[in-house]
Amino acid sequence: MSDSTGNIGQSWFTEFHTPHAGLTLRITEHLARKQSPYQLVEVMETVEYGTLLTLDGMVMLTDRDEHVYHEMMTHVPMLAHPNPKRVLVVGGGDGGCLREIVKHPSLEKVTQVEIDGDVVDLCKKHFPDVAQAYSNKKVELVIGDAIDYLRRYKGEFDVAIIDGSDPVGPAVGLFERSFFTDVHDALKPDGLMSCQIGSPLYSHERIASTLKHWREVFTEAKAYLAHIPTYPSGVWCLGLASREPGGSSAQPNQVRFRTFSESLRYYTLDIHKGAFALPADLARVAT
Ligand code: SPD
């Protein structure tokens, strides 16, 4: 029997990052495999990284390193913002960003717009820790197309977190300039957006064009990095954009950080600052 990547047998999963390189994980069990209206959603148990979620054969998260991605996607914009009360998450159906967002004492309400209800259902079942915030009263879940949803909101949100998958299938539109214009307009004047972009090793072009779009739309846009072993190249480029000058370089709020710092495994105030230090070749395309 072959899996979504064409592997023979059920013992190994491989995501090819290029035609000649990839990540291979030993699998002990296929827990779920569902073709949703949007994508192939699979959950597998791995020996080294715990439970694994893939969409169309691409790694979205594993138990072992998901905290890095979700802490960096969330706490960088939330702590750089002066007082984040209304938050929007686009995508992120696993609930990992929500889990981090609800730790913030200033939060009044977070709305998550996820296109694929099957991802939410499978993650609630197989990733109970990641999906824990779905039962939180401050969380509103909308199953629908964020591109349509966003057009209805102007000046509504303090922080927007764009937690889509790679720019193939349902996430293609989440990398277009028109989408970022709608995110910009849905933010309040001091609003901030964080967004996952791609591999600093394999995706220089995507990183350069994404930041170019953002700079045409937002006042500031900066790339930052996080170490995520199961993503292509093991280091991932995220971005922070702000409507106002100085928004993306604001110092993270120490008082708010201390209210939940004991729960964190990767994010620290030093990591926040250091993540914006880019290798020379990436800095050339991203600044
Ligand atoms: N190639 C990996 C890109 C994954 C981006 N989103 C992951 C979703 C986790 N909440």
PDB file of C-alpha atoms and ligand atoms in Angstrom:
ATOM      1  CA  MET A   1       0.000   0.000   0.000  1.00  0.00           C
ATOM      2  CA  SER A   2       1.365   3.450  -0.805  1.00  0.00           C
ATOM      3  CA  ASP A   3       0.770   6.658   1.176  1.00  0.00           C
ATOM      4  CA  SER A   4       0.208  10.207  -0.119  1.00  0.00           C
ATOM      5  CA  THR A   5       3.857  10.643  -1.061  1.00  0.00           C
ATOM      6  CA  GLY A   6       4.056   7.421  -3.020  1.00  0.00           C
ATOM      7  CA  ASN A   7       6.028   5.546  -0.366  1.00  0.00           C
ATOM      8  CA  ILE A   8       5.641   1.791  -0.504  1.00  0.00           C
ATOM      9  CA  GLY A   9       4.588   0.245   2.792  1.00  0.00           C
ATOM     10  CA  GLN A  10       3.318   1.989   5.907  1.00  0.00           C
ATOM     11  CA  SER A  11       6.566   2.362   7.858  1.00  0.00           C
ATOM     12  CA  TRP A  12       7.898   5.643   6.555  1.00  0.00           C
ATOM     13  CA  PHE A  13       6.531   9.055   5.568  1.00  0.00           C
ATOM     14  CA  THR A  14       8.571  11.316   3.294  1.00  0.00           C
ATOM     15  CA  GLU A  15       7.913  14.930   2.357  1.00  0.00           C
ATOM     16  CA  PHE A  16      10.094  15.886  -0.580  1.00  0.00           C
ATOM     17  CA  HIS A  17      11.368  19.444  -0.198  1.00  0.00           C
ATOM     18  CA  THR A  18      13.058  19.411  -3.598  1.00  0.00           C
ATOM     19  CA  PRO A  19      13.232  16.564  -6.149  1.00  0.00           C
ATOM     20  CA  HIS A  20      16.445  15.517  -4.392  1.00  0.00           C
ATOM     21  CA  ALA A  21      15.941  16.168  -0.667  1.00  0.00           C
ATOM     22  CA  GLY A  22      13.270  15.667   1.939  1.00  0.00           C
ATOM     23  CA  LEU A  23      12.332  14.672   5.466  1.00  0.00           C
ATOM     24  CA  THR A  24      11.596  11.040   6.308  1.00  0.00           C
ATOM     25  CA  LEU A  25       9.928   9.936   9.536  1.00  0.00           C
ATOM     26  CA  ARG A  26       9.268   6.423  10.736  1.00  0.00           C
ATOM     27  CA  ILE A  27       5.539   5.785  11.151  1.00  0.00           C
ATOM     28  CA  THR A  28       4.010   3.331  13.620  1.00  0.00           C
ATOM     29  CA  GLU A  29       0.356   3.944  12.754  1.00  0.00           C
ATOM     30  CA  HIS A  30      -1.864   5.733  10.250  1.00  0.00           C
ATOM     31  CA  LEU A  31      -4.476   7.311  12.516  1.00  0.00           C
ATOM     32  CA  ALA A  32      -6.605   9.141   9.944  1.00  0.00           C
ATOM     33  CA  ARG A  33      -6.728   9.756   6.221  1.00  0.00           C
ATOM     34  CA  LYS A  34      -9.509  11.917   4.824  1.00  0.00           C
ATOM     35  CA  GLN A  35      -9.951  13.603   1.467  1.00  0.00           C
ATOM     36  CA  SER A  36     -11.800  16.774   2.487  1.00  0.00           C
ATOM     37  CA  PRO A  37     -13.378  19.066  -0.138  1.00  0.00           C
ATOM     38  CA  TYR A  38     -10.085  21.029  -0.066  1.00  0.00           C
ATOM     39  CA  GLN A  39      -7.172  18.695   0.591  1.00  0.00           C
ATOM     40  CA  LEU A  40      -5.941  15.302   1.763  1.00  0.00           C
ATOM     41  CA  VAL A  41      -5.742  15.424   5.565  1.00  0.00           C
ATOM     42  CA  GLU A  42      -3.627  12.727   7.222  1.00  0.00           C
ATOM     43  CA  VAL A  43      -2.661  12.012  10.812  1.00  0.00           C
ATOM     44  CA  MET A  44       0.135   9.548  11.560  1.00  0.00           C
ATOM     45  CA  GLU A  45       1.995   8.404  14.650  1.00  0.00           C
ATOM     46  CA  THR A  46       5.769   8.777  14.299  1.00  0.00           C
ATOM     47  CA  VAL A  47       8.491   7.302  16.465  1.00  0.00           C
ATOM     48  CA  GLU A  48      10.645  10.417  16.817  1.00  0.00           C
ATOM     49  CA  TYR A  49       8.209  13.364  16.575  1.00  0.00           C
ATOM     50  CA  GLY A  50       4.937  12.031  18.043  1.00  0.00           C
ATOM     51  CA  THR A  51       1.694  12.631  16.176  1.00  0.00           C
ATOM     52  CA  LEU A  52       2.059  14.202  12.722  1.00  0.00           C
ATOM     53  CA  LEU A  53      -0.491  16.200  10.692  1.00  0.00           C
ATOM     54  CA  THR A  54      -0.009  16.510   6.941  1.00  0.00           C
ATOM     55  CA  LEU A  55      -2.087  18.345   4.340  1.00  0.00           C
ATOM     56  CA  ASP A  56      -1.634  17.124   0.780  1.00  0.00           C
ATOM     57  CA  GLY A  57       1.510  15.319   1.945  1.00  0.00           C
ATOM     58  CA  MET A  58       3.121  18.413   3.520  1.00  0.00           C
ATOM     59  CA  VAL A  59       4.031  18.510   7.221  1.00  0.00           C
ATOM     60  CA  MET A  60       1.869  20.991   9.117  1.00  0.00           C
ATOM     61  CA  LEU A  61       2.779  20.030  12.639  1.00  0.00           C
ATOM     62  CA  THR A  62       4.200  17.369  14.898  1.00  0.00           C
ATOM     63  CA  ASP A  63       3.713  17.048  18.652  1.00  0.00           C
ATOM     64  CA  ARG A  64       7.422  17.502  19.230  1.00  0.00           C
ATOM     65  CA  ASP A  65       8.103  20.830  17.520  1.00  0.00           C
ATOM     66  CA  GLU A  66       4.695  22.525  17.020  1.00  0.00           C
ATOM     67  CA  HIS A  67       5.291  24.737  20.059  1.00  0.00           C
ATOM     68  CA  VAL A  68       8.105  26.600  18.296  1.00  0.00           C
ATOM     69  CA  TYR A  69       5.922  27.610  15.357  1.00  0.00           C
ATOM     70  CA  HIS A  70       2.827  28.492  17.401  1.00  0.00           C
ATOM     71  CA  GLU A  71       4.699  30.458  20.082  1.00  0.00           C
ATOM     72  CA  MET A  72       6.614  32.470  17.468  1.00  0.00           C
ATOM     73  CA  MET A  73       3.595  33.104  15.228  1.00  0.00           C
ATOM     74  CA  THR A  74       1.594  34.325  18.226  1.00  0.00           C
ATOM     75  CA  HIS A  75       3.712  35.984  20.902  1.00  0.00           C
ATOM     76  CA  VAL A  76       5.841  38.084  18.541  1.00  0.00           C
ATOM     77  CA  PRO A  77       2.853  40.149  17.281  1.00  0.00           C
ATOM     78  CA  MET A  78       0.822  39.892  20.526  1.00  0.00           C
ATOM     79  CA  LEU A  79       3.649  41.204  22.746  1.00  0.00           C
ATOM     80  CA  ALA A  80       4.790  43.843  20.233  1.00  0.00           C
ATOM     81  CA  HIS A  81       1.228  45.224  20.142  1.00  0.00           C
ATOM     82  CA  PRO A  82       0.420  47.769  22.921  1.00  0.00           C
ATOM     83  CA  ASN A  83      -2.908  46.183  23.952  1.00  0.00           C
ATOM     84  CA  PRO A  84      -4.240  43.317  21.807  1.00  0.00           C
ATOM     85  CA  LYS A  85      -7.934  42.757  22.544  1.00  0.00           C
ATOM     86  CA  ARG A  86      -9.435  41.614  19.227  1.00  0.00           C
ATOM     87  CA  VAL A  87      -7.474  38.999  17.320  1.00  0.00           C
ATOM     88  CA  LEU A  88      -8.061  37.268  13.988  1.00  0.00           C
ATOM     89  CA  VAL A  89      -6.537  33.928  12.979  1.00  0.00           C
ATOM     90  CA  VAL A  90      -6.715  32.905   9.328  1.00  0.00           C
ATOM     91  CA  GLY A  91      -6.294  29.147   8.877  1.00  0.00           C
ATOM     92  CA  GLY A  92      -4.670  27.480  11.871  1.00  0.00           C
ATOM     93  CA  GLY A  93      -7.364  24.788  12.058  1.00  0.00           C
ATOM     94  CA  ASP A  94      -5.246  22.699  14.437  1.00  0.00           C
ATOM     95  CA  GLY A  95      -5.825  25.356  17.128  1.00  0.00           C
ATOM     96  CA  GLY A  96      -2.137  25.839  18.047  1.00  0.00           C
ATOM     97  CA  CYS A  97      -2.158  29.621  17.611  1.00  0.00           C
ATOM     98  CA  LEU A  98      -5.434  29.842  19.565  1.00  0.00           C
ATOM     99  CA  ARG A  99      -3.848  27.956  22.476  1.00  0.00           C
ATOM    100  CA  GLU A 100      -1.124  30.620  22.656  1.00  0.00           C
ATOM    101  CA  ILE A 101      -3.426  33.624  22.018  1.00  0.00           C
ATOM    102  CA  VAL A 102      -5.764  32.838  24.926  1.00  0.00           C
ATOM    103  CA  LYS A 103      -2.798  33.114  27.330  1.00  0.00           C
ATOM    104  CA  HIS A 104      -2.776  36.898  26.797  1.00  0.00           C
ATOM    105  CA  PRO A 105      -4.459  38.807  29.626  1.00  0.00           C
ATOM    106  CA  SER A 106      -5.639  41.659  27.366  1.00  0.00           C
ATOM    107  CA  LEU A 107      -7.554  39.353  24.987  1.00  0.00           C
ATOM    108  CA  GLU A 108     -11.304  39.942  24.697  1.00  0.00           C
ATOM    109  CA  LYS A 109     -12.121  37.809  21.667  1.00  0.00           C
ATOM    110  CA  VAL A 110     -10.290  35.814  19.006  1.00  0.00           C
ATOM    111  CA  THR A 111     -11.986  34.836  15.758  1.00  0.00           C
ATOM    112  CA  GLN A 112     -10.536  31.994  13.741  1.00  0.00           C
ATOM    113  CA  VAL A 113     -11.558  31.599  10.095  1.00  0.00           C
ATOM    114  CA  GLU A 114     -10.619  28.156   8.803  1.00  0.00           C
ATOM    115  CA  ILE A 115     -11.774  26.864   5.433  1.00  0.00           C
ATOM    116  CA  ASP A 116     -11.575  23.152   6.243  1.00  0.00           C
ATOM    117  CA  GLY A 117     -13.788  21.851   9.061  1.00  0.00           C
ATOM    118  CA  ASP A 118     -12.247  18.385   8.679  1.00  0.00           C
ATOM    119  CA  VAL A 119      -8.871  19.738   9.851  1.00  0.00           C
ATOM    120  CA  VAL A 120     -10.503  21.138  12.997  1.00  0.00           C
ATOM    121  CA  ASP A 121     -12.373  17.899  13.735  1.00  0.00           C
ATOM    122  CA  LEU A 122      -9.351  15.648  13.199  1.00  0.00           C
ATOM    123  CA  CYS A 123      -7.093  17.890  15.293  1.00  0.00           C
ATOM    124  CA  LYS A 124      -9.581  17.991  18.184  1.00  0.00           C
ATOM    125  CA  LYS A 125      -9.484  14.187  18.155  1.00  0.00           C
ATOM    126  CA  HIS A 126      -5.779  13.519  17.591  1.00  0.00           C
ATOM    127  CA  PHE A 127      -4.070  16.658  19.000  1.00  0.00           C
ATOM    128  CA  PRO A 128      -6.030  17.419  22.199  1.00  0.00           C
ATOM    129  CA  ASP A 129      -3.233  19.575  23.657  1.00  0.00           C
ATOM    130  CA  VAL A 130      -2.833  21.675  20.503  1.00  0.00           C
ATOM    131  CA  ALA A 131      -6.610  22.048  20.060  1.00  0.00           C
ATOM    132  CA  GLN A 132      -7.391  22.724  23.754  1.00  0.00           C
ATOM    133  CA  ALA A 133      -8.501  26.360  23.280  1.00  0.00           C
ATOM    134  CA  TYR A 134     -11.526  25.479  21.138  1.00  0.00           C
ATOM    135  CA  SER A 135     -13.502  25.208  24.378  1.00  0.00           C
ATOM    136  CA  ASN A 136     -12.406  28.684  25.572  1.00  0.00           C
ATOM    137  CA  LYS A 137     -15.247  31.231  25.733  1.00  0.00           C
ATOM    138  CA  LYS A 138     -13.157  33.932  24.051  1.00  0.00           C
ATOM    139  CA  VAL A 139     -12.741  31.788  20.913  1.00  0.00           C
ATOM    140  CA  GLU A 140     -15.095  32.136  17.937  1.00  0.00           C
ATOM    141  CA  LEU A 141     -14.629  29.579  15.159  1.00  0.00           C
ATOM    142  CA  VAL A 142     -15.873  30.389  11.657  1.00  0.00           C
ATOM    143  CA  ILE A 143     -15.656  27.614   9.065  1.00  0.00           C
ATOM    144  CA  GLY A 144     -15.419  29.496   5.800  1.00  0.00           C
ATOM    145  CA  ASP A 145     -13.258  31.306   3.300  1.00  0.00           C
ATOM    146  CA  ALA A 146     -11.132  33.965   5.008  1.00  0.00           C
ATOM    147  CA  ILE A 147     -10.776  35.874   1.747  1.00  0.00           C
ATOM    148  CA  ASP A 148     -14.560  36.485   1.654  1.00  0.00           C
ATOM    149  CA  TYR A 149     -14.790  36.950   5.431  1.00  0.00           C
ATOM    150  CA  LEU A 150     -12.102  39.634   5.598  1.00  0.00           C
ATOM    151  CA  ARG A 151     -13.759  41.901   3.037  1.00  0.00           C
ATOM    152  CA  ARG A 152     -16.601  42.504   5.517  1.00  0.00           C
ATOM    153  CA  TYR A 153     -14.337  43.963   8.242  1.00  0.00           C
ATOM    154  CA  LYS A 154     -12.612  47.350   8.366  1.00  0.00           C
ATOM    155  CA  GLY A 155     -10.521  48.551  11.315  1.00  0.00           C
ATOM    156  CA  GLU A 156     -11.763  45.698  13.510  1.00  0.00           C
ATOM    157  CA  PHE A 157      -8.729  43.726  14.722  1.00  0.00           C
ATOM    158  CA  ASP A 158      -5.623  44.553  16.769  1.00  0.00           C
ATOM    159  CA  VAL A 159      -3.639  41.532  15.580  1.00  0.00           C
ATOM    160  CA  ALA A 160      -4.091  39.203  12.593  1.00  0.00           C
ATOM    161  CA  ILE A 161      -2.219  35.886  12.469  1.00  0.00           C
ATOM    162  CA  ILE A 162      -2.108  34.257   9.048  1.00  0.00           C
ATOM    163  CA  ASP A 163      -1.498  30.576   9.730  1.00  0.00           C
ATOM    164  CA  GLY A 164      -2.090  29.076   6.313  1.00  0.00           C
ATOM    165  CA  SER A 165      -0.362  26.139   4.698  1.00  0.00           C
ATOM    166  CA  ASP A 166       2.089  26.319   1.817  1.00  0.00           C
ATOM    167  CA  PRO A 167       0.949  28.261  -1.277  1.00  0.00           C
ATOM    168  CA  VAL A 168      -0.627  25.331  -3.105  1.00  0.00           C
ATOM    169  CA  GLY A 169      -4.297  24.240  -3.014  1.00  0.00           C
ATOM    170  CA  PRO A 170      -6.614  26.239  -0.729  1.00  0.00           C
ATOM    171  CA  ALA A 171      -3.797  28.480   0.588  1.00  0.00           C
ATOM    172  CA  VAL A 172      -2.723  30.000  -2.767  1.00  0.00           C
ATOM    173  CA  GLY A 173      -4.895  33.091  -2.246  1.00  0.00           C
ATOM    174  CA  LEU A 174      -3.310  33.692   1.169  1.00  0.00           C
ATOM    175  CA  PHE A 175      -0.081  34.774  -0.544  1.00  0.00           C
ATOM    176  CA  GLU A 176      -1.646  37.300  -2.946  1.00  0.00           C
ATOM    177  CA  ARG A 177      -1.284  41.049  -2.610  1.00  0.00           C
ATOM    178  CA  SER A 178      -5.066  41.605  -2.657  1.00  0.00           C
ATOM    179  CA  PHE A 179      -5.428  39.344   0.401  1.00  0.00           C
ATOM    180  CA  PHE A 180      -2.825  41.328   2.344  1.00  0.00           C
ATOM    181  CA  THR A 181      -4.616  44.558   1.403  1.00  0.00           C
ATOM    182  CA  ASP A 182      -7.782  43.116   2.960  1.00  0.00           C
ATOM    183  CA  VAL A 183      -5.847  42.065   6.108  1.00  0.00           C
ATOM    184  CA  HIS A 184      -4.376  45.569   6.351  1.00  0.00           C
ATOM    185  CA  ASP A 185      -7.823  47.166   6.064  1.00  0.00           C
ATOM    186  CA  ALA A 186      -9.350  44.794   8.633  1.00  0.00           C
ATOM    187  CA  LEU A 187      -6.748  45.904  11.212  1.00  0.00           C
ATOM    188  CA  LYS A 188      -7.057  48.915  13.492  1.00  0.00           C
ATOM    189  CA  PRO A 189      -4.593  51.785  12.778  1.00  0.00           C
ATOM    190  CA  ASP A 190      -2.021  50.339  15.210  1.00  0.00           C
ATOM    191  CA  GLY A 191      -2.648  46.759  14.067  1.00  0.00           C
ATOM    192  CA  LEU A 192      -0.013  44.092  13.467  1.00  0.00           C
ATOM    193  CA  MET A 193       0.004  41.019  11.230  1.00  0.00           C
ATOM    194  CA  SER A 194       2.165  37.914  11.535  1.00  0.00           C
ATOM    195  CA  CYS A 195       2.295  35.350   8.758  1.00  0.00           C
ATOM    196  CA  GLN A 196       4.237  32.217   7.898  1.00  0.00           C
ATOM    197  CA  ILE A 197       6.210  32.596   4.654  1.00  0.00           C
ATOM    198  CA  GLY A 198       8.601  29.767   3.783  1.00  0.00           C
ATOM    199  CA  SER A 199      12.027  28.193   3.984  1.00  0.00           C
ATOM    200  CA  PRO A 200      14.939  30.649   4.066  1.00  0.00           C
ATOM    201  CA  LEU A 201      17.012  28.055   2.196  1.00  0.00           C
ATOM    202  CA  TYR A 202      14.587  26.928  -0.525  1.00  0.00           C
ATOM    203  CA  SER A 203      12.156  29.840  -0.873  1.00  0.00           C
ATOM    204  CA  HIS A 204      14.149  33.081  -1.245  1.00  0.00           C
ATOM    205  CA  GLU A 205      11.927  34.131  -4.138  1.00  0.00           C
ATOM    206  CA  ARG A 206       8.700  33.588  -2.189  1.00  0.00           C
ATOM    207  CA  ILE A 207      10.111  35.459   0.814  1.00  0.00           C
ATOM    208  CA  ALA A 208      11.259  38.374  -1.375  1.00  0.00           C
ATOM    209  CA  SER A 209       7.944  38.679  -3.236  1.00  0.00           C
ATOM    210  CA  THR A 210       5.833  38.310  -0.076  1.00  0.00           C
ATOM    211  CA  LEU A 211       7.740  41.074   1.711  1.00  0.00           C
ATOM    212  CA  LYS A 212       7.530  43.249  -1.400  1.00  0.00           C
ATOM    213  CA  HIS A 213       3.712  42.883  -1.420  1.00  0.00           C
ATOM    214  CA  TRP A 214       3.561  43.680   2.292  1.00  0.00           C
ATOM    215  CA  ARG A 215       5.675  46.823   1.861  1.00  0.00           C
ATOM    216  CA  GLU A 216       3.336  48.041  -0.856  1.00  0.00           C
ATOM    217  CA  VAL A 217       0.411  47.604   1.531  1.00  0.00           C
ATOM    218  CA  PHE A 218       1.718  48.064   5.121  1.00  0.00           C
ATOM    219  CA  THR A 219       3.951  50.791   6.541  1.00  0.00           C
ATOM    220  CA  GLU A 220       6.539  48.265   7.769  1.00  0.00           C
ATOM    221  CA  ALA A 221       7.329  44.608   7.125  1.00  0.00           C
ATOM    222  CA  LYS A 222      10.063  42.471   8.656  1.00  0.00           C
ATOM    223  CA  ALA A 223      11.111  38.838   8.360  1.00  0.00           C
ATOM    224  CA  TYR A 224      12.039  36.745  11.387  1.00  0.00           C
ATOM    225  CA  LEU A 225      13.150  33.154  11.880  1.00  0.00           C
ATOM    226  CA  ALA A 226      12.282  30.142  14.015  1.00  0.00           C
ATOM    227  CA  HIS A 227      13.893  26.722  14.275  1.00  0.00           C
ATOM    228  CA  ILE A 228      11.316  24.118  13.220  1.00  0.00           C
ATOM    229  CA  PRO A 229      13.050  20.766  12.556  1.00  0.00           C
ATOM    230  CA  THR A 230      10.202  19.168  10.576  1.00  0.00           C
ATOM    231  CA  TYR A 231       9.720  22.072   8.127  1.00  0.00           C
ATOM    232  CA  PRO A 232      11.782  22.197   4.925  1.00  0.00           C
ATOM    233  CA  SER A 233      15.401  23.166   5.806  1.00  0.00           C
ATOM    234  CA  GLY A 234      14.627  23.106   9.540  1.00  0.00           C
ATOM    235  CA  VAL A 235      14.426  26.887   9.839  1.00  0.00           C
ATOM    236  CA  TRP A 236      11.278  28.776   8.873  1.00  0.00           C
ATOM    237  CA  CYS A 237      10.762  32.384   7.832  1.00  0.00           C
ATOM    238  CA  LEU A 238       7.828  34.220   9.415  1.00  0.00           C
ATOM    239  CA  GLY A 239       6.967  37.873   8.959  1.00  0.00           C
ATOM    240  CA  LEU A 240       5.612  40.786  10.976  1.00  0.00           C
ATOM    241  CA  ALA A 241       3.900  43.757   9.308  1.00  0.00           C
ATOM    242  CA  SER A 242       2.518  46.889  10.902  1.00  0.00           C
ATOM    243  CA  ARG A 243       0.180  49.670   9.838  1.00  0.00           C
ATOM    244  CA  GLU A 244       2.072  52.320  11.843  1.00  0.00           C
ATOM    245  CA  PRO A 245       5.766  53.223  11.755  1.00  0.00           C
ATOM    246  CA  GLY A 246       7.677  51.505  14.553  1.00  0.00           C
ATOM    247  CA  GLY A 247       4.983  48.856  15.117  1.00  0.00           C
ATOM    248  CA  SER A 248       7.034  45.890  13.988  1.00  0.00           C
ATOM    249  CA  SER A 249      10.129  46.925  15.948  1.00  0.00           C
ATOM    250  CA  ALA A 250       8.282  47.642  19.218  1.00  0.00           C
ATOM    251  CA  GLN A 251       9.883  46.007  22.250  1.00  0.00           C
ATOM    252  CA  PRO A 252       7.891  43.016  23.532  1.00  0.00           C
ATOM    253  CA  ASN A 253       5.853  43.894  26.627  1.00  0.00           C
ATOM    254  CA  GLN A 254       7.652  42.378  29.630  1.00  0.00           C
ATOM    255  CA  VAL A 255       4.811  42.691  32.124  1.00  0.00           C
ATOM    256  CA  ARG A 256       2.346  40.784  29.951  1.00  0.00           C
ATOM    257  CA  PHE A 257       5.039  38.242  29.021  1.00  0.00           C
ATOM    258  CA  ARG A 258       5.619  37.402  32.692  1.00  0.00           C
ATOM    259  CA  THR A 259       1.951  36.478  33.203  1.00  0.00           C
ATOM    260  CA  PHE A 260       2.363  33.335  31.046  1.00  0.00           C
ATOM    261  CA  SER A 261       6.128  32.883  30.544  1.00  0.00           C
ATOM    262  CA  GLU A 262       6.174  29.697  32.657  1.00  0.00           C
ATOM    263  CA  SER A 263       4.007  27.965  30.052  1.00  0.00           C
ATOM    264  CA  LEU A 264       6.433  28.653  27.173  1.00  0.00           C
ATOM    265  CA  ARG A 265       9.035  26.291  25.759  1.00  0.00           C
ATOM    266  CA  TYR A 266      10.694  28.329  22.987  1.00  0.00           C
ATOM    267  CA  TYR A 267       9.723  32.015  23.050  1.00  0.00           C
ATOM    268  CA  THR A 268      11.694  34.333  25.335  1.00  0.00           C
ATOM    269  CA  LEU A 269      12.163  38.098  25.193  1.00  0.00           C
ATOM    270  CA  ASP A 270      15.711  37.533  23.885  1.00  0.00           C
ATOM    271  CA  ILE A 271      14.467  35.091  21.221  1.00  0.00           C
ATOM    272  CA  HIS A 272      11.913  37.735  20.137  1.00  0.00           C
ATOM    273  CA  LYS A 273      14.680  40.264  19.503  1.00  0.00           C
ATOM    274  CA  GLY A 274      17.198  37.762  18.111  1.00  0.00           C
ATOM    275  CA  ALA A 275      14.717  36.224  15.650  1.00  0.00           C
ATOM    276  CA  PHE A 276      14.876  39.382  13.538  1.00  0.00           C
ATOM    277  CA  ALA A 277      18.635  38.946  12.966  1.00  0.00           C
ATOM    278  CA  LEU A 278      18.806  37.484   9.456  1.00  0.00           C
ATOM    279  CA  PRO A 279      21.624  35.667   7.647  1.00  0.00           C
ATOM    280  CA  ALA A 280      23.324  37.906   5.075  1.00  0.00           C
ATOM    281  CA  ASP A 281      21.783  36.344   1.961  1.00  0.00           C
ATOM    282  CA  LEU A 282      18.255  36.405   3.408  1.00  0.00           C
ATOM    283  CA  ALA A 283      18.715  39.986   4.615  1.00  0.00           C
ATOM    284  CA  ARG A 284      19.527  41.004   1.029  1.00  0.00           C
ATOM    285  CA  VAL A 285      16.157  39.807  -0.235  1.00  0.00           C
ATOM    286  CA  ALA A 286      14.078  40.456   2.872  1.00  0.00           C
ATOM    287  CA  THR A 287      15.043  43.977   3.973  1.00  0.00           C
TER     288      THR A 287
HETATM  289  N1  SPD B   1       5.621  23.778   5.167  1.00  0.00           N
HETATM  290  C1  SPD B   1       4.991  24.048   6.389  1.00  0.00           C
HETATM  291  C2  SPD B   1       4.133  25.277   6.428  1.00  0.00           C
HETATM  292  C3  SPD B   1       3.126  25.143   7.492  1.00  0.00           C
HETATM  293  C4  SPD B   1       2.404  26.360   7.857  1.00  0.00           C
HETATM  294  N2  SPD B   1       1.268  26.193   8.715  1.00  0.00           N
HETATM  295  C5  SPD B   1       1.281  25.180   9.669  1.00  0.00           C
HETATM  296  C6  SPD B   1       0.024  25.109  10.476  1.00  0.00           C
HETATM  297  C7  SPD B   1       0.290  24.934  11.914  1.00  0.00           C
HETATM  298  N3  SPD B   1      -0.685  25.558  12.717  1.00  0.00           N
END
